[in-house]
Tab-separated table of C-alpha atoms in Angstrom:
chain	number	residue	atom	x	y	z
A	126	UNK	CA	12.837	-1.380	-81.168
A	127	UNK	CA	13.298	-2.041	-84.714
A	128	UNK	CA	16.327	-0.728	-86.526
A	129	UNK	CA	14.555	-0.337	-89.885
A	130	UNK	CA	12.723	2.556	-90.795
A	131	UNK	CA	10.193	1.567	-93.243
A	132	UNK	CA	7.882	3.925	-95.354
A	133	UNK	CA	4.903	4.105	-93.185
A	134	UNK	CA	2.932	2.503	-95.880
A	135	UNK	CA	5.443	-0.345	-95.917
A	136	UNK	CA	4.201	-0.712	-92.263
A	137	UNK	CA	0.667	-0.965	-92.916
A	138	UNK	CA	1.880	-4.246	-95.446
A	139	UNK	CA	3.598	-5.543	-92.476
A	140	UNK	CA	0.466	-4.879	-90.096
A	141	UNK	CA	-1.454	-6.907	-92.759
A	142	UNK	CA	-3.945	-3.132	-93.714
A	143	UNK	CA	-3.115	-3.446	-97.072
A	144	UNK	CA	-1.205	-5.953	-99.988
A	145	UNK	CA	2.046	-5.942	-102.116
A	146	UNK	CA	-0.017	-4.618	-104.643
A	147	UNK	CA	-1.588	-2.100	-103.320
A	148	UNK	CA	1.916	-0.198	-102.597
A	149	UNK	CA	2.825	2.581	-104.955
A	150	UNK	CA	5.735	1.003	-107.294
A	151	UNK	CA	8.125	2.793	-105.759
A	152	UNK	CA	7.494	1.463	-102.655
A	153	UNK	CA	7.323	-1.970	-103.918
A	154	UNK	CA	11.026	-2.749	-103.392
A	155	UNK	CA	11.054	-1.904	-99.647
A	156	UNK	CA	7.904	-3.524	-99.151
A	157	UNK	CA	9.172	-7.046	-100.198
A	158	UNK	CA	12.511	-6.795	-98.269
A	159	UNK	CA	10.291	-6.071	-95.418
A	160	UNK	CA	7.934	-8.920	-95.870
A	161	UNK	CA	11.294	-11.368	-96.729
A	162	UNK	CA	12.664	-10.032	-93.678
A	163	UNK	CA	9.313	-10.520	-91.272
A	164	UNK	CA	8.943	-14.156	-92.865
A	165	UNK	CA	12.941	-14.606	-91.356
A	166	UNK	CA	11.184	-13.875	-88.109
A	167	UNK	CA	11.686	-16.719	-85.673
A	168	UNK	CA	7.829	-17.426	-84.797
A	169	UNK	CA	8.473	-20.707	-82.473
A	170	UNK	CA	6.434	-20.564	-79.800
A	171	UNK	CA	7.637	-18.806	-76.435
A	172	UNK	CA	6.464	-19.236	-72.907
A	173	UNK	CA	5.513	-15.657	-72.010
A	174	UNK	CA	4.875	-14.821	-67.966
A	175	UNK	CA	1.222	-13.393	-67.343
A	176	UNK	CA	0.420	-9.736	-68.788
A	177	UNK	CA	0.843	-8.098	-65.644
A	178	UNK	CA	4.213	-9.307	-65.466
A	179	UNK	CA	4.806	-8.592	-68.835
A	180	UNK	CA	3.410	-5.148	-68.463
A	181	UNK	CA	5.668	-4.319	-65.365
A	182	UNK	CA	8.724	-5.489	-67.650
A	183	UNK	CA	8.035	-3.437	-70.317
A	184	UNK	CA	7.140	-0.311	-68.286
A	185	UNK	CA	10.842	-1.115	-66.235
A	186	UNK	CA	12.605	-0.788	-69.645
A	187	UNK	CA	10.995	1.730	-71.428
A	188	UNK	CA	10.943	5.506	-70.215
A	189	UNK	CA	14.517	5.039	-68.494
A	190	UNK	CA	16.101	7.565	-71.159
A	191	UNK	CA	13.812	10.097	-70.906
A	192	UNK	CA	14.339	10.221	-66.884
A	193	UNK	CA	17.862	11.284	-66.387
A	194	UNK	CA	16.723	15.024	-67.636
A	195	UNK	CA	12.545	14.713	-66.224
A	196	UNK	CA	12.928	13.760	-62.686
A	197	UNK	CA	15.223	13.229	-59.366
A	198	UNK	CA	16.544	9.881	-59.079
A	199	UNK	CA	13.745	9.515	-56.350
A	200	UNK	CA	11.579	8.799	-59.277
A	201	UNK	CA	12.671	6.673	-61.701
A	202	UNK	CA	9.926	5.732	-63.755
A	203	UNK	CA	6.159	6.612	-64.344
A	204	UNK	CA	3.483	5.509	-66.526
A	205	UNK	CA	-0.306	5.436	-67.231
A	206	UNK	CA	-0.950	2.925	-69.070
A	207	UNK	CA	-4.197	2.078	-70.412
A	208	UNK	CA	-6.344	-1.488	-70.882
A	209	UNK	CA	-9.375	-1.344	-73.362
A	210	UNK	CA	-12.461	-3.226	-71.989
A	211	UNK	CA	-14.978	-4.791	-74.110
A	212	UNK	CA	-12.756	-7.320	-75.724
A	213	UNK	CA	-12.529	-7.659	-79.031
A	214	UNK	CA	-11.530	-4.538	-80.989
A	215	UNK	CA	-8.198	-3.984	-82.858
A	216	UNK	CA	-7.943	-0.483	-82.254
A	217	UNK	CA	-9.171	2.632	-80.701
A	218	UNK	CA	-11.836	3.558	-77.499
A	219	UNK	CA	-14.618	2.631	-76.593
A	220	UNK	CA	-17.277	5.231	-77.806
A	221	UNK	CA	-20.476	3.414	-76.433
A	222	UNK	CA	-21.822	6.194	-74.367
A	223	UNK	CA	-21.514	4.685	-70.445
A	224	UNK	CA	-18.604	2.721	-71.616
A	225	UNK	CA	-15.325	2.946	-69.109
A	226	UNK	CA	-11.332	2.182	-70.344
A	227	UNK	CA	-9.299	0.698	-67.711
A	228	UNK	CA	-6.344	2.758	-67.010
A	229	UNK	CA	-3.027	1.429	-64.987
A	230	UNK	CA	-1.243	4.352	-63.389
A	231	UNK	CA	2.806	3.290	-62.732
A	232	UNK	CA	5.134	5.438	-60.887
A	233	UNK	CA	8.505	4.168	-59.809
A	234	UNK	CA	9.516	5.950	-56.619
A	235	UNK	CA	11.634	3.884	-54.467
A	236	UNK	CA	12.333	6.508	-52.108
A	237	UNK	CA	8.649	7.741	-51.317
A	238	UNK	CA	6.561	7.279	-48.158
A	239	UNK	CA	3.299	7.645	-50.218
A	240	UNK	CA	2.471	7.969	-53.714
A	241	UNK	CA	-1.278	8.818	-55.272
A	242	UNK	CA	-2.553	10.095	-58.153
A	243	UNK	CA	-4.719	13.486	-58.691
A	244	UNK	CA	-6.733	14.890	-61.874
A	245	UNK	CA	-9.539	15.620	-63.342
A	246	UNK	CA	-10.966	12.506	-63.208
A	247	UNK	CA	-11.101	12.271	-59.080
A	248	UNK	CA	-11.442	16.557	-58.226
A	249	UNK	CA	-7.573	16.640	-57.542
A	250	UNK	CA	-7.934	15.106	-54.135
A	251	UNK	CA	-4.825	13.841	-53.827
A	252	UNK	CA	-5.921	11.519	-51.131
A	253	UNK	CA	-8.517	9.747	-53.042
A	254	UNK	CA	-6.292	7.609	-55.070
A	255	UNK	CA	-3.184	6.165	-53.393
A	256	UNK	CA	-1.193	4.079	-55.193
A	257	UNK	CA	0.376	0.999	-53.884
A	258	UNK	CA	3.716	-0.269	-53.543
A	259	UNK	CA	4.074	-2.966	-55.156
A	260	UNK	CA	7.390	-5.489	-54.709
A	261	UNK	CA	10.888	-4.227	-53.291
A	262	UNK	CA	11.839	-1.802	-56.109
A	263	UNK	CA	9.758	0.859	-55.482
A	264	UNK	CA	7.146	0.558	-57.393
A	265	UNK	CA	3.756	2.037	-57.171
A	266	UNK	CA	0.136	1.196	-59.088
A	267	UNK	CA	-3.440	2.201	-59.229
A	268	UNK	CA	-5.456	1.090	-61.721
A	269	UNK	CA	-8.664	3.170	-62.543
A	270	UNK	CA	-11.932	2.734	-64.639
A	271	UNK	CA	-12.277	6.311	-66.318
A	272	UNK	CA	-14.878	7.619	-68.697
A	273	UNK	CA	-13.292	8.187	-72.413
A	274	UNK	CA	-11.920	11.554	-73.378
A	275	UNK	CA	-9.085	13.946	-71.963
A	276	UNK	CA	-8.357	13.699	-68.657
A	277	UNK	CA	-5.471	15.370	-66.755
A	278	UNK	CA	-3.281	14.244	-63.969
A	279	UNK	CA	-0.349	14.270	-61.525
A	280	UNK	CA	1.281	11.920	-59.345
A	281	UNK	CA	1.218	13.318	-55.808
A	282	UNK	CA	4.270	12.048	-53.926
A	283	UNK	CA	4.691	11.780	-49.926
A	284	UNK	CA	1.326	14.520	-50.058
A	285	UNK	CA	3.424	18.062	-51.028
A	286	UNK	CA	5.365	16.843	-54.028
A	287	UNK	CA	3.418	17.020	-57.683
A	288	UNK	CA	4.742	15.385	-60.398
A	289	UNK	CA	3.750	14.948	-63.833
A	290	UNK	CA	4.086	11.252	-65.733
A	291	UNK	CA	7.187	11.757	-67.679
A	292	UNK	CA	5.872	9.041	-69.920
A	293	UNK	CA	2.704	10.776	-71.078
A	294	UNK	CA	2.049	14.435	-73.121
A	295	UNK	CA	1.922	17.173	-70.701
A	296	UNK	CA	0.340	20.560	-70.496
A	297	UNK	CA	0.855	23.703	-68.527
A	298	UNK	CA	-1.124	23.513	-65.393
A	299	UNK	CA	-1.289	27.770	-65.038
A	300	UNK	CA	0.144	27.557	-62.067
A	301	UNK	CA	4.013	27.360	-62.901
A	302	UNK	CA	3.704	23.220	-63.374
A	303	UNK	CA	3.080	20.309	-65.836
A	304	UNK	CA	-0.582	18.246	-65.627
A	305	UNK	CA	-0.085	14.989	-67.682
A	306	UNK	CA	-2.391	14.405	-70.462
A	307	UNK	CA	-4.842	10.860	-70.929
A	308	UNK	CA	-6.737	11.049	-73.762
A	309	UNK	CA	-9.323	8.005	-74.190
B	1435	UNK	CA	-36.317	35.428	-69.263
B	1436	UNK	CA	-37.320	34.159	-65.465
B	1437	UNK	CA	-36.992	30.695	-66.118
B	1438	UNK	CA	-33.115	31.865	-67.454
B	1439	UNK	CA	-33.005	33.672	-64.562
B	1440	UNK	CA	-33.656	30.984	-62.245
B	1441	UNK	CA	-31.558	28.663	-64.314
B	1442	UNK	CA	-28.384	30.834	-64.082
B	1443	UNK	CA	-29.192	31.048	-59.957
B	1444	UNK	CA	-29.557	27.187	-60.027
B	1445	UNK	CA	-26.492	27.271	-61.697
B	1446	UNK	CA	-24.355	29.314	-59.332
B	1447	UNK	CA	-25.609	27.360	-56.572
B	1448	UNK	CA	-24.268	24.441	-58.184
B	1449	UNK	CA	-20.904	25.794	-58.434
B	1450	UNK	CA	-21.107	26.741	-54.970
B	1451	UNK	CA	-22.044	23.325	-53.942
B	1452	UNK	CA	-19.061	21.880	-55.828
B	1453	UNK	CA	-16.262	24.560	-54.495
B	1454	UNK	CA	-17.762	24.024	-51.093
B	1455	UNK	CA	-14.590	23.056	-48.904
B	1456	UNK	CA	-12.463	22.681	-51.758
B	1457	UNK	CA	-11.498	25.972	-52.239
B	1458	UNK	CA	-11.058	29.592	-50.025
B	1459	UNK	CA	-14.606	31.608	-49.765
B	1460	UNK	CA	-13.026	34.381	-52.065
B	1461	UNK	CA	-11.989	32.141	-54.401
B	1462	UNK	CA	-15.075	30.079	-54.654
B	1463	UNK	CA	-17.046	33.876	-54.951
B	1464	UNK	CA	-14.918	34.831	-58.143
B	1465	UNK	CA	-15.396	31.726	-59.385
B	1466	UNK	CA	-18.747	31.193	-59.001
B	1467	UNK	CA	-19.475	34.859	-60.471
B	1468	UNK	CA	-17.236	34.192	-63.365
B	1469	UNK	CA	-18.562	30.452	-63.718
B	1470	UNK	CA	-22.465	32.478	-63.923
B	1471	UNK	CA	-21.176	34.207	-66.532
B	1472	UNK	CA	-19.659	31.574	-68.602
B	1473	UNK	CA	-22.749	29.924	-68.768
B	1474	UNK	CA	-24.770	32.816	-69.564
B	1475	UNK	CA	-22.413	32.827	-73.259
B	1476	UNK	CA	-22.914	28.888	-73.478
B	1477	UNK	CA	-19.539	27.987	-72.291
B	1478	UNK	CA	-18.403	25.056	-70.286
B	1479	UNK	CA	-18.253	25.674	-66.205
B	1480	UNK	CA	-16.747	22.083	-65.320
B	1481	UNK	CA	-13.066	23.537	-66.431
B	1482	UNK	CA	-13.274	26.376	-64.259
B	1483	UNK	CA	-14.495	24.800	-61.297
B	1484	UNK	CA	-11.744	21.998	-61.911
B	1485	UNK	CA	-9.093	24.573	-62.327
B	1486	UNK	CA	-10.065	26.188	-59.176
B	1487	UNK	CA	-10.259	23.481	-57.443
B	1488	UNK	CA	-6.746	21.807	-58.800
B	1489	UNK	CA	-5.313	25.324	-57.985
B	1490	UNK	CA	-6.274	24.820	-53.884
B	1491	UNK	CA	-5.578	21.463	-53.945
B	1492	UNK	CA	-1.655	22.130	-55.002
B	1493	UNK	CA	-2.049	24.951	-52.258
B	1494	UNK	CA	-1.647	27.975	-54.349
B	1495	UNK	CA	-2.249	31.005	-53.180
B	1496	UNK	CA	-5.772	32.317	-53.857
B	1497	UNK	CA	-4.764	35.233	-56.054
B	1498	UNK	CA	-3.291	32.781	-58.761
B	1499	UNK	CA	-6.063	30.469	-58.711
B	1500	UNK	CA	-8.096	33.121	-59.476
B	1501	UNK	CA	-5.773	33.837	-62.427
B	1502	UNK	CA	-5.510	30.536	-63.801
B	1503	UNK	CA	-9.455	30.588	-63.602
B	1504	UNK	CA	-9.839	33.317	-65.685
B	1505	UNK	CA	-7.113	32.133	-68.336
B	1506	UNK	CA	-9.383	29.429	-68.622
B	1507	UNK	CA	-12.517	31.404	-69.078
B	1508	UNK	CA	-10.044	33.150	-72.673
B	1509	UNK	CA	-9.446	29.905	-73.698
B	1510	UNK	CA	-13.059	28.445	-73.561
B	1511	UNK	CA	-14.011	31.813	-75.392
B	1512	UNK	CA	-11.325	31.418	-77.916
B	1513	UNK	CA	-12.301	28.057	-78.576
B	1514	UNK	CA	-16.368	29.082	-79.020
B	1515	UNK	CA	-15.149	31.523	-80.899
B	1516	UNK	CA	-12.574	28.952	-83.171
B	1517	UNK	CA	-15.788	26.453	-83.846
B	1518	UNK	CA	-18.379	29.207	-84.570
B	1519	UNK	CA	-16.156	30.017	-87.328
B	1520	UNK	CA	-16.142	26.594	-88.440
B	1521	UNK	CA	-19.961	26.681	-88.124
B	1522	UNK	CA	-19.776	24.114	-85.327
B	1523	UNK	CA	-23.225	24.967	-83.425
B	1524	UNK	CA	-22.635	25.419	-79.499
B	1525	UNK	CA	-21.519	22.264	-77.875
B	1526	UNK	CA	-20.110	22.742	-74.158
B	1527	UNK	CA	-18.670	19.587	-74.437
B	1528	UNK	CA	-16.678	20.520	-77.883
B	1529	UNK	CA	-15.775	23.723	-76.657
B	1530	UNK	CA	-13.757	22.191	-73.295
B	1531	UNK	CA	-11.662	20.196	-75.839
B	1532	UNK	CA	-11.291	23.037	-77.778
B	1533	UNK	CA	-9.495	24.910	-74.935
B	1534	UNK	CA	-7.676	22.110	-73.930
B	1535	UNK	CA	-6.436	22.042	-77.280
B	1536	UNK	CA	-5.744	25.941	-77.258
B	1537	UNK	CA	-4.014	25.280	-73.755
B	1538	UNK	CA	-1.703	22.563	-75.355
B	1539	UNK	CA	-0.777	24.824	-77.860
B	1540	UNK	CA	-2.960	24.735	-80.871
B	1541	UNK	CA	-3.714	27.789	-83.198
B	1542	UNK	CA	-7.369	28.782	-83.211
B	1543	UNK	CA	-7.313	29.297	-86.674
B	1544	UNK	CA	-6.317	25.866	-86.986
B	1545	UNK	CA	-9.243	24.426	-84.835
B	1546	UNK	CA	-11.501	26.066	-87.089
B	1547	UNK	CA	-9.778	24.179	-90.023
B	1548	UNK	CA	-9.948	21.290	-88.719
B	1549	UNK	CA	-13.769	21.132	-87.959
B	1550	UNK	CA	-14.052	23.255	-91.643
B	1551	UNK	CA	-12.607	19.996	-93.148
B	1552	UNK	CA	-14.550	17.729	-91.068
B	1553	UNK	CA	-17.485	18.743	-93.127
B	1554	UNK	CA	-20.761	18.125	-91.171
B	1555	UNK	CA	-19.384	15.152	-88.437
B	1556	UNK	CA	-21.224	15.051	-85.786
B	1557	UNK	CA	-20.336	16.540	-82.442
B	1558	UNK	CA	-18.931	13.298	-80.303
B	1559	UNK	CA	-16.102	13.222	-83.612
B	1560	UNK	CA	-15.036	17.193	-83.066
B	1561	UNK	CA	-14.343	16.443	-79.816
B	1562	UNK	CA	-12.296	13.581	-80.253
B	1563	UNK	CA	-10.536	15.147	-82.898
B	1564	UNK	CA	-9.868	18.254	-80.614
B	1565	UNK	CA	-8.790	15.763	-77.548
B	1566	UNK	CA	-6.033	14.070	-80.280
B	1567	UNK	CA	-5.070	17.214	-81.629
B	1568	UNK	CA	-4.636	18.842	-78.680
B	1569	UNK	CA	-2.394	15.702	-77.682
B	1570	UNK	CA	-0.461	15.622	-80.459
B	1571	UNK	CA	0.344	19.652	-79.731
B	1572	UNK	CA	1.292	18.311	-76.237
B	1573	UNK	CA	3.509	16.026	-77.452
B	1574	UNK	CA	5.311	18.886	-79.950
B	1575	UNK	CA	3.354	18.532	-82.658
B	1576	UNK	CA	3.275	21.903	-84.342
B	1577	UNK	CA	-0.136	23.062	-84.420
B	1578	UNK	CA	-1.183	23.124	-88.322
B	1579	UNK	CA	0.685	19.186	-88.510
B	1580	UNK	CA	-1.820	18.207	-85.820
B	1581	UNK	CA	-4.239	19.614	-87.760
B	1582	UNK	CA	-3.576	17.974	-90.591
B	1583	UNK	CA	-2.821	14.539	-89.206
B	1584	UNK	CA	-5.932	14.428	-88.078
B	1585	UNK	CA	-8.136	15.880	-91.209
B	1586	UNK	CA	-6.231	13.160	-93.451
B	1587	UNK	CA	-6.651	10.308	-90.645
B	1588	UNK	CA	-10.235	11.168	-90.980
B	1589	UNK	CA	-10.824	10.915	-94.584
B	1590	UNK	CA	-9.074	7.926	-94.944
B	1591	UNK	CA	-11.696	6.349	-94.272
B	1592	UNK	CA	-10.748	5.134	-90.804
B	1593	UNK	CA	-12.759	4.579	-87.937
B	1594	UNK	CA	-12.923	7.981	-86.325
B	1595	UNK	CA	-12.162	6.341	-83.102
B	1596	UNK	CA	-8.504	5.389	-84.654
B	1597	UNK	CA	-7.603	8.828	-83.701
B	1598	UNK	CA	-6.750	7.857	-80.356
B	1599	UNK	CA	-4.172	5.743	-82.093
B	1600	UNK	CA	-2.295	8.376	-83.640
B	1601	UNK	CA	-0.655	9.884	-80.030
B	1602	UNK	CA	1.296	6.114	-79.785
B	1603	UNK	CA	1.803	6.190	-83.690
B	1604	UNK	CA	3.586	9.545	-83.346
B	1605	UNK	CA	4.921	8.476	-79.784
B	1606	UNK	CA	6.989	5.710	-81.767
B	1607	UNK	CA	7.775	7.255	-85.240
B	1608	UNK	CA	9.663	9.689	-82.537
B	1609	UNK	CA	11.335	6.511	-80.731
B	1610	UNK	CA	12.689	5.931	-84.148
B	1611	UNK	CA	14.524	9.598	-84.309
B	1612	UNK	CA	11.485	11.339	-86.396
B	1613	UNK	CA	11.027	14.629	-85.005
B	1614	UNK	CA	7.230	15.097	-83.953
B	1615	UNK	CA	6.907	17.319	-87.139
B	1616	UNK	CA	8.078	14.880	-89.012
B	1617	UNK	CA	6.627	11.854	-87.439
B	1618	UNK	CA	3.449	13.787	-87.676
B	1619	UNK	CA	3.614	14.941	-91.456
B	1620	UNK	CA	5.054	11.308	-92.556
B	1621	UNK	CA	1.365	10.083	-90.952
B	1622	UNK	CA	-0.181	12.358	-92.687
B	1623	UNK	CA	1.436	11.528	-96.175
B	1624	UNK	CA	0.212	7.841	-95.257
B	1625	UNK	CA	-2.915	8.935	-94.439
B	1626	UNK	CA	-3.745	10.883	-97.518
B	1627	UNK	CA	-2.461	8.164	-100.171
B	1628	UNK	CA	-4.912	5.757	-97.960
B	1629	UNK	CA	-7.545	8.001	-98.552
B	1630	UNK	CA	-6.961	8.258	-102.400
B	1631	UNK	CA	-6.575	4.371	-102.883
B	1632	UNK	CA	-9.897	3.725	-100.547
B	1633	UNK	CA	-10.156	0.749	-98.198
B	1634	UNK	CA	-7.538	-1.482	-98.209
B	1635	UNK	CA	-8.498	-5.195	-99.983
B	1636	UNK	CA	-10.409	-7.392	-97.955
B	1637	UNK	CA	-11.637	-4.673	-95.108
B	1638	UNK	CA	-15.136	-3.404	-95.195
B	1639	UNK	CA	-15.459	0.067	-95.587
B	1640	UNK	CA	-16.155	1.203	-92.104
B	1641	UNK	CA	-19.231	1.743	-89.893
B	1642	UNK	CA	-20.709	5.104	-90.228
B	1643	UNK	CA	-19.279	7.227	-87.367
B	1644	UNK	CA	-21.409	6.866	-84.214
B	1645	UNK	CA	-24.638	9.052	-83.308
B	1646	UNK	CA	-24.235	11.823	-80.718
B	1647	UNK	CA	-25.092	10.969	-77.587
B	1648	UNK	CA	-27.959	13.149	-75.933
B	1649	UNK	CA	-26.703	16.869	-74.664
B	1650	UNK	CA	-25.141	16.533	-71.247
C-alpha cells in the first residue's frame, strides 16, 4: 500500500488516463513529484511464481485486519475474488449477453470439517458447492463461472454455520444475518 | 383477459415447481399467492422465490420466511415505484436491482435521481448502475454519494461498464484512511472535472453503451 495520497486526478497521470497537461495547474506540482517519484521506481525485472500462487499470497495478507472484529479465529480469512474472461479488456464486465466472469471463492477456515458456498447464484443449496481444502493451512476454494450482475452469498461452514465474506460488501439477509454482495 | 388469466396460473405453477421441496407447503402457498400477485403489478418473482427459499435453506422458521418474503415484495414496489418516477418504463430486471439497492440502503428518492440524470440510457445501464450503487451503499456509502458517484462516472464519458470498477476504487481510497463518504465524493470530484475536460488525449471517445438485450 502506498503511503502517498495523491489527488485522484494525479492518479489517473500515474495510470497513464490522462497527461501533465491536462492537470488543472494546481495540481500540476503534485503531479510531477508523482511522476519523478514513479520514474524512481525500480522496474528490473522480477521472477514472479504463477498467478494462482500469487493470488493465494495476496488473499493471505490482505483482509487479516479486518478479521480480529468479523469472525472467530476459526475463520481467518475469506474472499471472492473474481477473474474476467474474454481476455483483453482493461477494465470492467463482460456485458455480451451469454457472457460468464469467473469468480474464485476463498475462505480460510483451518478448523472446519466442510466448507461450501450458498447464494443466489446456486438456490442456497448449501451442498451444491463445496469448497476444497486446499494445502495444510486451512484453506478452502471454489471457483465458479457466474452470469454478470448482483449476486448474493454465504459461506456455509461444517453444514449449520453461515458466514458472510468479510472481504466483500454485505447486506441484511431479513433474517437476523449478513448475505455478501458480488456484483459483476 | 383469459390469456392473462392463464398466464398468471402458468405463473403460479411455476413458482410452485421451483419451491417444490425447497421450502414448507405453507410457506411455498404464501409465497406462491404473493409471488401471483407480484406479477400481476409487473414486479420481479425470482427475489421472492430466492428469499424463500434462502430463508428454509438457513432453517428458519416458516413464520419469518414468510416475513422476509413480504419485505421483499415493499422493496420491489418501492423500487417500481422509485423508476416510474424517473420515467423508467417497467423492467423486472431493473426493478430487482432497484430493491437490492433499497435493501442495501439506498434512498428511493435517490434511485429516481439517478435514472433522472441518466437521461434516456437504456435499460441493461440502469441496472448496472443500481447493482454499483447499491454496492457502494453496502459498503457505507451514504446513499445520495452513491448516487452521485455514479451519475458523474457516467457522464464522464466512461464506459458504462467501468462502474463495476468503482466498488474496488472506493474499496482502496478507504485502505488509504478515506472514509467511504469521502472516498466516494473525492471520485466523484474526479469524475466531474473528467467530464468537463472530455476524453483524455490519445483515447477514443468510447463505444456507444451496448443495446438491451431482448426482455427476459
Amino acid at each position: 500500500m502506498s503511503e502517498y495520497d495523491f489527488h485522484p486526478l494525479v492518479k489517473q497521470l500515474l495510470d497513464g488516463d490522462i497527461t501533465i497537461a491536462d492537470l488543472p495547474a494546481e495540481l500540476r506540482a503534485e503531479g510531477e513529484e508523482a511522476l519523478r517519484l514513479l520514474a524512481a521506481v525500480d522496474r528490473s525485472p522480477v521472477a514472479l511464481p504463477a498467478v494462482p500462487q500469487r493470488v493465494m499470497r495476496a488473499l493471505t495478507r490482505t483482509p487479516q485486519r479486518s478479521l480480529r472484529w468479523l469472525l472467530a479465529p476459526a475463520l481467518a480469512l475469506a474472499a471472492a475474488l473474481v477473474l474476467w474472461l474474454g481476455g483483453g479488456r482493461s477494465h470492467g464486465p463482460i456485458a455480451a449477453p451469454g457472457a460468464v466472469v469467473t469468480v474464485h471463492f476463498v475462505l480460510s477456515a483451518p478448523d472446519a470439517r466442510a466448507v461450501s458456498v450458498a447464494g443466489t447464484f446456486n438456490q442456497w443449496d448449501a451442498r451444491a458447492t463445496p469448497l476444497v481444502r486446499t494445502g495444510a493451512n486451512g484453506m478452502w476454494t471454489a471457483t465458479l463461472e457466474l452470469p454478470p450482475g448482483q449476486h448474493q452469498y454465504a459461506f456455509v461452514v461444517d453444514g449449520v454455520r453461515w458466514v458472510p465474506d468479510p472481504t466483500a460488501p454485505a447486506v441484511d439477509d431479513g433474517y437476523g444475518r449478513r448475505n455478501s454482495v458480488l456484483t459483476l | 383477459m383469459i390469456l392473462t388469466v392463464l398466464a398468471l396460473l402458468g405463473m403460479q405453477q411455476g413458482i410452485a415447481d421451483r419451491l417444490s421441496g425447497r421450502v414448507p407447503p405453507d410457506v411455498g402457498a404464501v409465497v406462491e399467492s404473493l409471488g401471483t400477485d407480484a406479477a400481476a403489478r409487473g414486479l420481479p418473482i425470482d427475489p421472492l422465490i430466492q428469499k424463500a427459499i434462502e430463508g428454509s435453506a438457513k432453517r428458519v422458521p416458516p413464520e419469518r420466511v414468510i416475513a422476509a418474503v413480504r419485505l421483499v415484495v415493499m422493496q420491489l414496489d418501492t423500487a417500481a415505484a422509485a423508476l416510474r418516477a424517473g420515467g423508467m418504463i417497467s423492467d423486472t430486471l431493473a426493478i430487482a436491482a432497484g430493491a437490492f439497492a433499497i435493501n442495501a440502503g439506498m434512498d428511493a428518492h435517490d434511485i429516481t435521481n439517478l435514472v433522472l440524470r441518466g437521461g434516456g440510457q437504456t435499460v441493461v445501464n440502469v441496472r448496472l448502475e443500481l447493482n454499483v450503487a447499491g454496492t457502494l451503499v453496502a459498503m457505507g456509502v451514504p446513499s445520495s454519494e452513491a448516487s452521485n458517484l455514479v451519475s458523474a462516472s457516467l457522464q464522464s464519458d466512461s464506459p458504462a461498464t467501468k462502474l463495476l470498477s468503482l466498488p474496488s476504487r472506493v474499496q482502496g481510497e478507504v485502505a488509504r484512511g478515506a472514509t467511504p463518504a469521502q472516498a466516494a465524493a473525492g471520485l466523484a470530484r474526479a469524475a466531474a472535472a473528467q467530464a468537463r475536460r472530455g476524453p483524455p488525449p490519445g483515447h477514443p471517445q468510447p463505444p456507444p453503451h451496448p443495446p438491451a438485450p431482448p426482455h427476459p
